[in-house]
Coordinates of C-alpha atoms and ligand atoms in Angstrom, one line a residue:
X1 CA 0.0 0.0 0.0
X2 CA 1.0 3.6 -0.8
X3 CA 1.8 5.7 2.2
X4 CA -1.0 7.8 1.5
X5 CA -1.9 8.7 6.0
X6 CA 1.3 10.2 6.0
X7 CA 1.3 13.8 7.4
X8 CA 2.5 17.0 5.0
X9 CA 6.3 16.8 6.5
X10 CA 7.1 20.5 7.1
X11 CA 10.9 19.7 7.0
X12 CA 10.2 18.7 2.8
X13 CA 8.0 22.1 2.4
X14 CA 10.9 24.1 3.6
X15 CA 13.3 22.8 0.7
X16 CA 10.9 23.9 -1.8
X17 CA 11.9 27.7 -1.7
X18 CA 8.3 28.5 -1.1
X19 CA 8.6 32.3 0.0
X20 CA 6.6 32.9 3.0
X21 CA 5.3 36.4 2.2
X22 CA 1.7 35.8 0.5
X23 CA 0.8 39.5 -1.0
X24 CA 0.4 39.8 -4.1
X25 CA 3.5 40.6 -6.1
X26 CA 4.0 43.6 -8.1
X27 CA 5.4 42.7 -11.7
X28 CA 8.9 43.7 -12.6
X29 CA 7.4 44.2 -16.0
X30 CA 6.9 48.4 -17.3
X31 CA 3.2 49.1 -16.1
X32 CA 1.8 49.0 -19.5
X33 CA 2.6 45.5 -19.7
X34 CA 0.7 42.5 -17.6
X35 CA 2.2 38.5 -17.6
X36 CA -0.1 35.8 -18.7
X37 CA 0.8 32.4 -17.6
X38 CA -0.8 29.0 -17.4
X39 CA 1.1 26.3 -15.8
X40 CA 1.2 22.2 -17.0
X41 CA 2.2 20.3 -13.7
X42 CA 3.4 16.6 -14.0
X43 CA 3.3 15.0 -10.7
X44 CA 3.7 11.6 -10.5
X45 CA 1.8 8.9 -8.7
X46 CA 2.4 7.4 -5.2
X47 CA 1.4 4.1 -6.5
X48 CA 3.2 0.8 -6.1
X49 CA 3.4 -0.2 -9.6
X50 CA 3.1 1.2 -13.0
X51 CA 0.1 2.6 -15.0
X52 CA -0.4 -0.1 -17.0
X53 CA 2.1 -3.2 -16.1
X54 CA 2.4 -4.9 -12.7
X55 CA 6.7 -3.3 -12.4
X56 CA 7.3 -1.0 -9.4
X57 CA 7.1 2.5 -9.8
X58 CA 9.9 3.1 -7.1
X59 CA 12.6 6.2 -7.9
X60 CA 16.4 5.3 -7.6
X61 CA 16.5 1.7 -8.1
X62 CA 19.0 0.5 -10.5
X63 CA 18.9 1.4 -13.6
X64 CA 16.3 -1.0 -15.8
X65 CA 15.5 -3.4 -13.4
X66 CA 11.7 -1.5 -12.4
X67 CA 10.9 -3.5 -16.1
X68 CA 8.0 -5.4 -17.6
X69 CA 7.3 -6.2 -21.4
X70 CA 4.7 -3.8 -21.3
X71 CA 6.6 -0.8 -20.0
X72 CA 9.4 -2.2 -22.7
X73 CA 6.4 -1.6 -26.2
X74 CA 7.3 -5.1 -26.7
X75 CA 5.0 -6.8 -29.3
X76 CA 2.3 -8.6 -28.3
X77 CA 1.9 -6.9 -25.2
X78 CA -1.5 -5.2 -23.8
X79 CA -1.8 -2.7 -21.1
X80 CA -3.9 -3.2 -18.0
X81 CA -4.9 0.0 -15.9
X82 CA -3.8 0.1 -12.5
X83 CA -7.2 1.1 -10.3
X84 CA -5.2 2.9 -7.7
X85 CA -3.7 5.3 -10.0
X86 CA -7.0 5.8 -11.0
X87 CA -8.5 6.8 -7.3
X88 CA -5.5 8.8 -6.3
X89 CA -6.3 10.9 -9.6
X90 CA -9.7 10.9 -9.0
X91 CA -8.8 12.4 -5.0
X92 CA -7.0 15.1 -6.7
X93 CA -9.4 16.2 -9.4
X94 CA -11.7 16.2 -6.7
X95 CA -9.3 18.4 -4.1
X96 CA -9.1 20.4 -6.7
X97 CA -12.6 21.3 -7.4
X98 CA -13.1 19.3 -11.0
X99 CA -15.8 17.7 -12.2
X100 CA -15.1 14.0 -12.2
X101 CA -16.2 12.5 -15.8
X102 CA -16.2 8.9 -18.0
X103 CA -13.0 9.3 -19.8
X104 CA -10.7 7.5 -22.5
X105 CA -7.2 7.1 -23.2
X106 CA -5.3 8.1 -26.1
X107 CA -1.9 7.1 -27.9
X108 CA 0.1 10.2 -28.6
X109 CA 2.1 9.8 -31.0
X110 CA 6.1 10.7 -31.3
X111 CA 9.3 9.4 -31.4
X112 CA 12.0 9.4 -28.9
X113 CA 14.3 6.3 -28.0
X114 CA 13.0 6.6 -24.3
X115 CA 9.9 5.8 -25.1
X116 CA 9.8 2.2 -26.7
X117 CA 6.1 2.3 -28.0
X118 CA 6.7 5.5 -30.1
X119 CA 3.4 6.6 -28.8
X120 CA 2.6 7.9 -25.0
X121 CA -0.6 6.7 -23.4
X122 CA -2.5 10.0 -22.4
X123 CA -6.0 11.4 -22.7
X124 CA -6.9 14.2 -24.6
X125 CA -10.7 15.1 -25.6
X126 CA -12.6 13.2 -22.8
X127 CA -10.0 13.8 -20.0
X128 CA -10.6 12.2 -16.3
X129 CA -11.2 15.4 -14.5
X130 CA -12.1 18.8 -16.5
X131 CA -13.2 22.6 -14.9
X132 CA -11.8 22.9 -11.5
X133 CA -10.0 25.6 -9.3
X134 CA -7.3 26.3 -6.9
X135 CA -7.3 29.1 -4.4
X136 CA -4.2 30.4 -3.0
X137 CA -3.5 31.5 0.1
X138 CA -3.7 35.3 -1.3
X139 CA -7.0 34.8 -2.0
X140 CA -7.3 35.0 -5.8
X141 CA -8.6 31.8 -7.4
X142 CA -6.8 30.0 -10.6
X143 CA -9.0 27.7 -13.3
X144 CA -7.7 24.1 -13.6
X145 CA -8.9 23.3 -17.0
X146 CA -8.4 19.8 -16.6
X147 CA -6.3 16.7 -14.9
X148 CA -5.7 13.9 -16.6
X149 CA -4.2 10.4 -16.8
X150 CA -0.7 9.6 -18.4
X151 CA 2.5 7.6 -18.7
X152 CA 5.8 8.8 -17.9
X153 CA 8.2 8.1 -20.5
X154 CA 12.1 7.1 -19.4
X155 CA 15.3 8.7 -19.2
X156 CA 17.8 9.2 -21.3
X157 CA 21.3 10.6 -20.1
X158 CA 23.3 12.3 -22.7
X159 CA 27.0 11.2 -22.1
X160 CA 29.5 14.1 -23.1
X161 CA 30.7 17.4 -21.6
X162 CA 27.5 19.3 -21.6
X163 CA 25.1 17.0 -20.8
X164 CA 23.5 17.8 -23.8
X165 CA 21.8 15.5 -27.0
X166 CA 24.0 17.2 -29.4
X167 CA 27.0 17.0 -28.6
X168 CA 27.1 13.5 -26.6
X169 CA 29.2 10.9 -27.2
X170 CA 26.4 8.4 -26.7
X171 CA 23.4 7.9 -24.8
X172 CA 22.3 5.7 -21.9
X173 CA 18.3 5.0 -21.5
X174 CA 16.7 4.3 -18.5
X175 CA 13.4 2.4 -18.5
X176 CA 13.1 2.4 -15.0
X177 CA 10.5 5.8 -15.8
X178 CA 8.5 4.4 -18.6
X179 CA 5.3 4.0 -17.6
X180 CA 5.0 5.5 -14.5
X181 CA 1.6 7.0 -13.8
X182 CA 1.6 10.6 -14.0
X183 CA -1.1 13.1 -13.4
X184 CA -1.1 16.2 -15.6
X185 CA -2.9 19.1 -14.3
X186 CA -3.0 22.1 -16.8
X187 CA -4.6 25.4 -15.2
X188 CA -5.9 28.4 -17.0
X189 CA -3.5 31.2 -18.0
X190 CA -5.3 32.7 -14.8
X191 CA -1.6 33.5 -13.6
X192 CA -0.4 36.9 -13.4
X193 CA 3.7 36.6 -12.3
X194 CA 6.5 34.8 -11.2
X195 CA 5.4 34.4 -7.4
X196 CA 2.1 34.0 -8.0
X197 CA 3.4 31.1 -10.4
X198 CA 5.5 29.4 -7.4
X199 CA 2.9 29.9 -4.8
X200 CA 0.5 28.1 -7.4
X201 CA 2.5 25.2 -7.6
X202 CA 3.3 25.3 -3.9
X203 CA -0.2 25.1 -2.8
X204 CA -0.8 22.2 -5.4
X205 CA 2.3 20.6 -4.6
X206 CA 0.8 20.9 -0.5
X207 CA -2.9 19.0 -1.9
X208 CA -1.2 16.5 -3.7
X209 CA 0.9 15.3 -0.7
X210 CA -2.4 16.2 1.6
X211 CA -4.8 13.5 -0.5
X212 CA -1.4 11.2 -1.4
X213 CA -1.5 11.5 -5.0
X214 CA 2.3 12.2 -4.9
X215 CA 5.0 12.6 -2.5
X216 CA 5.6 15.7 -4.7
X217 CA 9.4 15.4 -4.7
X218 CA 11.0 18.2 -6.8
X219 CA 14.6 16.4 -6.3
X220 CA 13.2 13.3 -7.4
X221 CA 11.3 14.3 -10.9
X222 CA 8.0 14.0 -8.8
X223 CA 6.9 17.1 -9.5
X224 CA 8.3 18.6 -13.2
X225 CA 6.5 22.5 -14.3
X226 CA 6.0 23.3 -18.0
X227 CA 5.2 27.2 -18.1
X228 CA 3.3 29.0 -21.1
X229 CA 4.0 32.8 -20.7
X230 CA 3.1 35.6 -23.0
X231 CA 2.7 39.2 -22.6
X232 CA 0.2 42.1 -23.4
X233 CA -1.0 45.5 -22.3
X234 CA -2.2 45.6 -19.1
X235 CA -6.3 45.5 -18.8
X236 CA -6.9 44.0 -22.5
X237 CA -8.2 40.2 -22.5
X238 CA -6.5 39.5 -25.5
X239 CA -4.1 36.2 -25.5
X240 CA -0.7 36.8 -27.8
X241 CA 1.7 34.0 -28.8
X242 CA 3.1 32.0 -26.3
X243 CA 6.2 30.1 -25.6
X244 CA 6.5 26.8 -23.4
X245 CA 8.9 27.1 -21.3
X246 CA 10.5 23.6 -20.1
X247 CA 13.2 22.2 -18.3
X248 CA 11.9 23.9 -15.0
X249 CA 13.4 21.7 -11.8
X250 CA 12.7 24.0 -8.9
X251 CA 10.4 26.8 -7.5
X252 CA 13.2 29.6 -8.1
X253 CA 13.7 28.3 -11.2
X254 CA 10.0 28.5 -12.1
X255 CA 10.7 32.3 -10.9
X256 CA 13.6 32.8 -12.8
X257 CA 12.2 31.5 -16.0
X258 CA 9.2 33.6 -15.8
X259 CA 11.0 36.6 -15.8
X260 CA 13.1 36.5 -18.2
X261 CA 11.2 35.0 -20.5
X262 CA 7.9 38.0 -20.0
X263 CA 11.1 40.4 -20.8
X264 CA 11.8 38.6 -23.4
X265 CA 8.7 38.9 -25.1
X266 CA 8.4 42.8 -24.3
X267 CA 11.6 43.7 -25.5
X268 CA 10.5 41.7 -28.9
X269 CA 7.4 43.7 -29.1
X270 CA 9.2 46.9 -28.0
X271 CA 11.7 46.1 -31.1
X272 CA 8.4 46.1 -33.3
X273 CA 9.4 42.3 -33.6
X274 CA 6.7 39.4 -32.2
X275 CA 7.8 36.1 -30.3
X276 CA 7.1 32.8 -32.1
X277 CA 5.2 29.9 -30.5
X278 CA 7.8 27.1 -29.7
X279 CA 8.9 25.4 -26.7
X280 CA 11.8 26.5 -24.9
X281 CA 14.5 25.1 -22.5
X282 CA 15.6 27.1 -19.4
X283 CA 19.0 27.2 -19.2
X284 CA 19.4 27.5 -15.0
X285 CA 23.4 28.0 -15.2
X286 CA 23.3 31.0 -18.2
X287 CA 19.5 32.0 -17.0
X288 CA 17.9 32.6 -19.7
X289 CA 15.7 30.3 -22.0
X290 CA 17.0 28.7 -25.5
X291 CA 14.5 27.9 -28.3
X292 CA 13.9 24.1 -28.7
X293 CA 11.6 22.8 -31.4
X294 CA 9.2 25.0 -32.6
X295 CA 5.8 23.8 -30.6
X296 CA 3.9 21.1 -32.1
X297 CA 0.3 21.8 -32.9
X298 CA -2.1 18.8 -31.3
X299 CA -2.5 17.3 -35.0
X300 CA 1.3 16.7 -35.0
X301 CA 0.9 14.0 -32.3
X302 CA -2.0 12.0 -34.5
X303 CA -4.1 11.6 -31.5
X304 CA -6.5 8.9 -31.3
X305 CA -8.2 6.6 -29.0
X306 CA -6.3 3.5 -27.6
X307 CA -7.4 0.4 -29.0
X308 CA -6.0 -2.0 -26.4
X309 CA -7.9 0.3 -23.3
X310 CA -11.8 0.5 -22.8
X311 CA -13.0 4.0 -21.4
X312 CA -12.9 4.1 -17.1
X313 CA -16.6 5.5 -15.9
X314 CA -16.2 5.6 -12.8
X315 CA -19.2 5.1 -10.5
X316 CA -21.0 7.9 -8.8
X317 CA -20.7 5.8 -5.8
X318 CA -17.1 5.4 -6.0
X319 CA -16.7 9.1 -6.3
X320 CA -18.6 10.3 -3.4
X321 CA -16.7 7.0 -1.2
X322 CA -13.5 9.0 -2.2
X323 CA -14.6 12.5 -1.6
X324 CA -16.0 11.1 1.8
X325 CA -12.5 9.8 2.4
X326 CA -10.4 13.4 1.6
X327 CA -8.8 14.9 4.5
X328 CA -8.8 18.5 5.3
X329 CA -7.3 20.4 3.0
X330 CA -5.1 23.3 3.1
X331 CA -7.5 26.3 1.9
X332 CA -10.0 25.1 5.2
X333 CA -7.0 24.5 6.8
X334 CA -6.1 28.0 6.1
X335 CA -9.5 29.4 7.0
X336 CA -10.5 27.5 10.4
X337 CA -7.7 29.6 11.3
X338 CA -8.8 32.9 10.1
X339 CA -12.5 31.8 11.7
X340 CA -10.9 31.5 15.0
X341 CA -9.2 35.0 14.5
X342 CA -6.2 34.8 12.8
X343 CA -4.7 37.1 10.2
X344 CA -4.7 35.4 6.4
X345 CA -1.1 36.0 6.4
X346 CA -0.1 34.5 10.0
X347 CA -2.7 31.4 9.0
X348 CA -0.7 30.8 5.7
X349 CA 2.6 30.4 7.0
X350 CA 1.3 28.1 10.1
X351 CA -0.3 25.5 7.2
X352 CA 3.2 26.1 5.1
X353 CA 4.8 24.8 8.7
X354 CA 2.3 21.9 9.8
X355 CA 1.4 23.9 13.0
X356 CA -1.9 25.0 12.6
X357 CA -3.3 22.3 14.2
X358 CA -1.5 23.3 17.3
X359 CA -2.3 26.6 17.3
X360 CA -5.7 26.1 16.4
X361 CA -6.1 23.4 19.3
X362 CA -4.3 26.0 21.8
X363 CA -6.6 28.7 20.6
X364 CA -9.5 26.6 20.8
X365 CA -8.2 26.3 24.4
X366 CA -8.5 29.9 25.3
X367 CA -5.1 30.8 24.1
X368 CA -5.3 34.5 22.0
X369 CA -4.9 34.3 18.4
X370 CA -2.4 36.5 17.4
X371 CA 0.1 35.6 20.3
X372 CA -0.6 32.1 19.4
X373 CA 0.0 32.8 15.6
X374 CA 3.3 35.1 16.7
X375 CA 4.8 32.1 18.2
X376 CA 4.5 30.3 14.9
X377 CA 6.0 32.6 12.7
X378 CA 9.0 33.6 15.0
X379 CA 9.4 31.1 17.6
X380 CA 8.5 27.8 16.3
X381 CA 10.6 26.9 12.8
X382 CA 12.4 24.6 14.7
X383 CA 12.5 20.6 15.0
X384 CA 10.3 19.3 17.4
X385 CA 7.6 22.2 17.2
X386 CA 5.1 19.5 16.0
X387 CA 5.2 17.5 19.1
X388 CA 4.6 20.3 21.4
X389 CA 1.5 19.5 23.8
X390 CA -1.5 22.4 22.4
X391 CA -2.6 22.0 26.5
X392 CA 0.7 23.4 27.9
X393 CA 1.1 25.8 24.7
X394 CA -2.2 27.4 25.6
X395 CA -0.8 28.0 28.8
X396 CA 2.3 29.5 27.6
X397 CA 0.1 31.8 26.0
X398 CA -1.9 32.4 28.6
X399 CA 0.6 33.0 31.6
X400 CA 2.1 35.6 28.6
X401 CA -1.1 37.9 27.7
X402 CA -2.0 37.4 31.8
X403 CA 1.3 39.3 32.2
X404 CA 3.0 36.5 34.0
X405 CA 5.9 36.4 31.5
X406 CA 7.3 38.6 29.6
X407 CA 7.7 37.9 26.0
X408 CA 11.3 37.3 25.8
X409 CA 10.7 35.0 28.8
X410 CA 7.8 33.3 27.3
X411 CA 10.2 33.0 24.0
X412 CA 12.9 31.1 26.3
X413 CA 9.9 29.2 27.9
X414 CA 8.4 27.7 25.0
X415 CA 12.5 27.1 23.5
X416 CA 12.6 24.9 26.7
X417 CA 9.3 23.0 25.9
X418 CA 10.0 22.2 22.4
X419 CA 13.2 20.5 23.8
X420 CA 11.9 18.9 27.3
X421 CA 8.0 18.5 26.8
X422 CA 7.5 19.8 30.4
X423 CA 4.8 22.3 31.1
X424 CA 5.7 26.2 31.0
X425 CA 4.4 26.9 34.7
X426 CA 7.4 24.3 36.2
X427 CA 9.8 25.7 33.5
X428 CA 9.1 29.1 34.4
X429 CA 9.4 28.5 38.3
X430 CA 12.6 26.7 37.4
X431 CA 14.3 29.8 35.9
X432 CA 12.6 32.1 38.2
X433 CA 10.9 33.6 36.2
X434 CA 8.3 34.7 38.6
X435 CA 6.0 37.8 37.7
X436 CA 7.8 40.5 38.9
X437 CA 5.6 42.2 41.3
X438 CA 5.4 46.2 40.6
X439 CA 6.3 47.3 44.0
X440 CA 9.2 44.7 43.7
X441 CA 10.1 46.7 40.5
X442 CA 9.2 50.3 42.2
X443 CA 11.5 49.4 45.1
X444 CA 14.1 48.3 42.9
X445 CA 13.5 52.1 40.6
X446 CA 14.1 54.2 43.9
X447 CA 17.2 52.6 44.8
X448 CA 18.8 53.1 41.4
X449 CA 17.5 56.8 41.6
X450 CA 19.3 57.5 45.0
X451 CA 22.3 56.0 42.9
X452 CA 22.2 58.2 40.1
X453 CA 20.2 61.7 41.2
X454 CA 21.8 63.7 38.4
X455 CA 20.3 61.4 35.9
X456 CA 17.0 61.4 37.0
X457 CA 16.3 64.8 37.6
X458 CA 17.7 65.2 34.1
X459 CA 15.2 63.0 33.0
X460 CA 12.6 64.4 34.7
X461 CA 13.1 67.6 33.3
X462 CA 12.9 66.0 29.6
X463 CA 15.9 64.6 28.8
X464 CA 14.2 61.6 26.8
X465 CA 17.3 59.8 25.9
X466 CA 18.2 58.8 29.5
X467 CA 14.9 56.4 29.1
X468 CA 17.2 54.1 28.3
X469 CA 19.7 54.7 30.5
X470 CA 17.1 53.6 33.6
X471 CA 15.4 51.0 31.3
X472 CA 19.1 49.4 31.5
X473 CA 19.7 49.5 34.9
X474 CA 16.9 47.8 35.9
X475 CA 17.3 45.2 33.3
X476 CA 20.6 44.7 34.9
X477 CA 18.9 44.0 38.4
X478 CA 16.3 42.3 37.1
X479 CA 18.7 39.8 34.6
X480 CA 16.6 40.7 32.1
X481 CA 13.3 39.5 33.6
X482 CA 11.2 42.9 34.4
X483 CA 8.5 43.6 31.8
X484 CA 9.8 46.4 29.2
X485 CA 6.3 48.0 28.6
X486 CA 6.4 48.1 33.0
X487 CA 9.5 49.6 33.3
X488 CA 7.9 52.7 31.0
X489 CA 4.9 52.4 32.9
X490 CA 6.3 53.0 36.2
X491 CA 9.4 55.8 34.7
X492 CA 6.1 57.9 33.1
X493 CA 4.5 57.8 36.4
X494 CA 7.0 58.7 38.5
X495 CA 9.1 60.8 36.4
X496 CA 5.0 63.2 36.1
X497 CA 4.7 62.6 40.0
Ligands
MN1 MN1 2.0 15.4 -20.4

């Protein structure tokens, strides 16, 4: 069985360069110009075995031994579909809003030597899952057009000094790939810039781990972005030529590409020049992109339907047993936050960092929101933040906003707790950390005023700077413990009295 209970590891979400800010970006673009982007996302499938033969679908074995005579196109052969790949697409189209439909697979046809049947096994006019959308954590809502069923082809390494087909020496194949259910999930160019792009692809790559579709591994090929940009004045609706960028291994990358290929296409037009529809490699090392092949139109692949496969129509029943069976996902992960009182922003990053079911639980246990959210963002990136108790966070919170600790004492507290799992109360005794009693801290003022009268009738008579001077003095005393907003408290009132 696929691993498909797992929790969204945070530790995984952190490699992915996701930036944490959510606002919407401004373009780098001149004003008069607006980016129009629609994004193709392979993922592949957490399944145990292959789309259509009984081999494993497992990444990094050795080379050609993940093999069948299906996955190999040899003759006589006949594909079987596997059922699971089949559900986890079906969880996804439905996570992601589609409407779930009788579909049929097609051979599309080309030629590559990593792909033995000189056709790939897609689906093209009656895809599994069509008319969807994705909302990102900003807010603004992206059409998925549709989500459909594939094969992954296999690899080919090009042996020579760049790495690249034409100037090799030879060429090793690996079949290890070929036929490896993929989904494809092609939105709308709804899209508007580069961080909009990578926070589109985050928040899908966060549902397809969150239904287990996909382990959504970048490093491994699990996840691979094909990005059609184009260009044209800001506020028309027209759609101008656009280029497919490919190649794109990495969120920054996704970024990178983006923007050099929207200046690309302005500078053309600028030149009174035009771009040209093709596909186009981004070169990471030189960044820019390099014209491949000029793009294929769809009648250049000679689509039509398999032969050896019979449509799936899957059963109402089965659908509504797997949308019965989705778990929370990140958008109402996102809002139960906001509901309970968080900012969008603060409620974001805490699903980006698999604590918001902490916080929600502490907050659902009286704890208030923002102080419980502030913790998150500053306090808690750490290892071990998951397994804090929400009980004895809540308390934290609580002995913090009650004015028992301060907040750089609550930050040391909760440093502790993460580390020890005992409860803030006992770790706070421990360090003395007592609530420092206002008299206490009055007492304390008057014998540092006899100390230094010169000062203090100075500051009494408006020297503001010296603030600081007492602030620090009774920080001294205090080892840091005495409440900063206090301290000002008590120098206002008896610096007036
Ligand atoms: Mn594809």
């Amino acid at each position: 069985m696929t691993d498909i209970e797992q929790p969204v590891s945070s530790t995984m979400l952190s490699a992915w360069e996701v930036d944490s800010k959510v606002e919407r970006e401004t373009s780098h673009l001149p004003a008069e110009w607006e980016m129009v982007i629609g994004l193709e996302v392979h993922a592949e499938l957490a399944t145990e075995t292959k789309m259509f033969s009984p081999a494993r679908n497992h990444f990094g074995s050795e080379p050609n031994t993940n093999v069948h005579p299906v996955c190999l196109g040899l003759p006589g052969t006949l594909p079987v579909v596997n059922g699971k790949a089949v559900e986890l697409s079906i969880r996804l189209g439905l996570a992601l809003n589609c409407h779930v439909q009788r579909c049929v697979f097609a051979r599309k046809n080309y030629f590559y030597p990593d792909m033995p049947k000189d056709y790939q096994i897609s689906q093209y006019d009656r895809p599994l899952n069509i008319n969807g959308w994705l909302e990102l954590a900003s807010g603004h809502t992206i059409g998925i057009e549709r989500a459909h069923m594939e094969e992954d082809t296999g690899k080919s390494t090009h042996v020579g000094e760049s790495g690249r087909i034409h100037d090799a020496g030879y060429s090793l194949v690996d079949y290890n790939r070929a036929g490896v259910p993929l989904i494809e999930i092609v939105s709308h160019p709804d899209i508007r810039g580069p961080e909009e792009a990578k926070e589109y692809v985050a928040e899908l790559q966060r549902i397809l781990i969150a239904v287990g579709a996909s382990d959504g591994k970048f490093e491994e090929g699990s996840l691979r972005v094909d990005a059609n940009v184009s260009v044209r004045p800001a506020g028309s609706d027209e759609l101008r030529t656009r280029c497919e960028v490919k190649n794109v291994n990495s969120l920054r990358s996704l970024g990178r590409a983006i923007q050099y290929e929207t200046q690309r296409h302005v500078d053309l037009y600028l030149a009174g020049d035009r771009p040209v529809q093709e596909t186009r490699h981004w070169d990471e090392e030189g960044g820019r992109t390099r014209a491949g092949r000029s793009k294929e139109q769809a009648e250049d692949y000679r689509y039509f339907p398999d032969p050896d496969l019979v449509p799936v129509d899957p059963s109402p029943e089965w659908i509504e047993e797997i949308r019965q069976s989705l778990p929370v996902l990140p958008r109402e992960r996102r809002q139960r936050l906001v509901d309970a009182g968080g900012t969008a922003q603060a409620a974001a990053l805490a699903v980006e960092r698999d604590l918001d079911q902490l916080a929600f639980d502490a907050m659902s246990q009286g704890a208030d929101p923002e102080r419980t959210l502030k913790h998150v963002a500053n306090n808690l990136a750490v290892d071990g933040a998951q397994t804090l108790d929400p009980s004895n966070f809540a308390e934290l919170v609580k002995l913090e906003t009650g004015g028992g600790l301060t907040a750089t004492q609550a930050k040391q507290v909760l440093a502790e707790m993460v580390e020890t799992g005992n409860a803030p109360g006992d770790i706070a005794a421990q360090r003395g950390f007592e609530a420092m009693e206002s008299s206490e801290l009055e007492g304390l003022l008057d014998g540092i005023i006899a100390a230094s009268p010169d000062e203090w009738s100075r500051f009494c008579e408006g020297e503001a700077k010296l603030q600081g001077f007492f602030t620090g003095q009774i920080m001294k005393a205090t080892k840091g413990q005495a409440d900063g907003k206090e301290i000002a408290k008590l120098l206002a009132q008896k610096s007036a009295g």
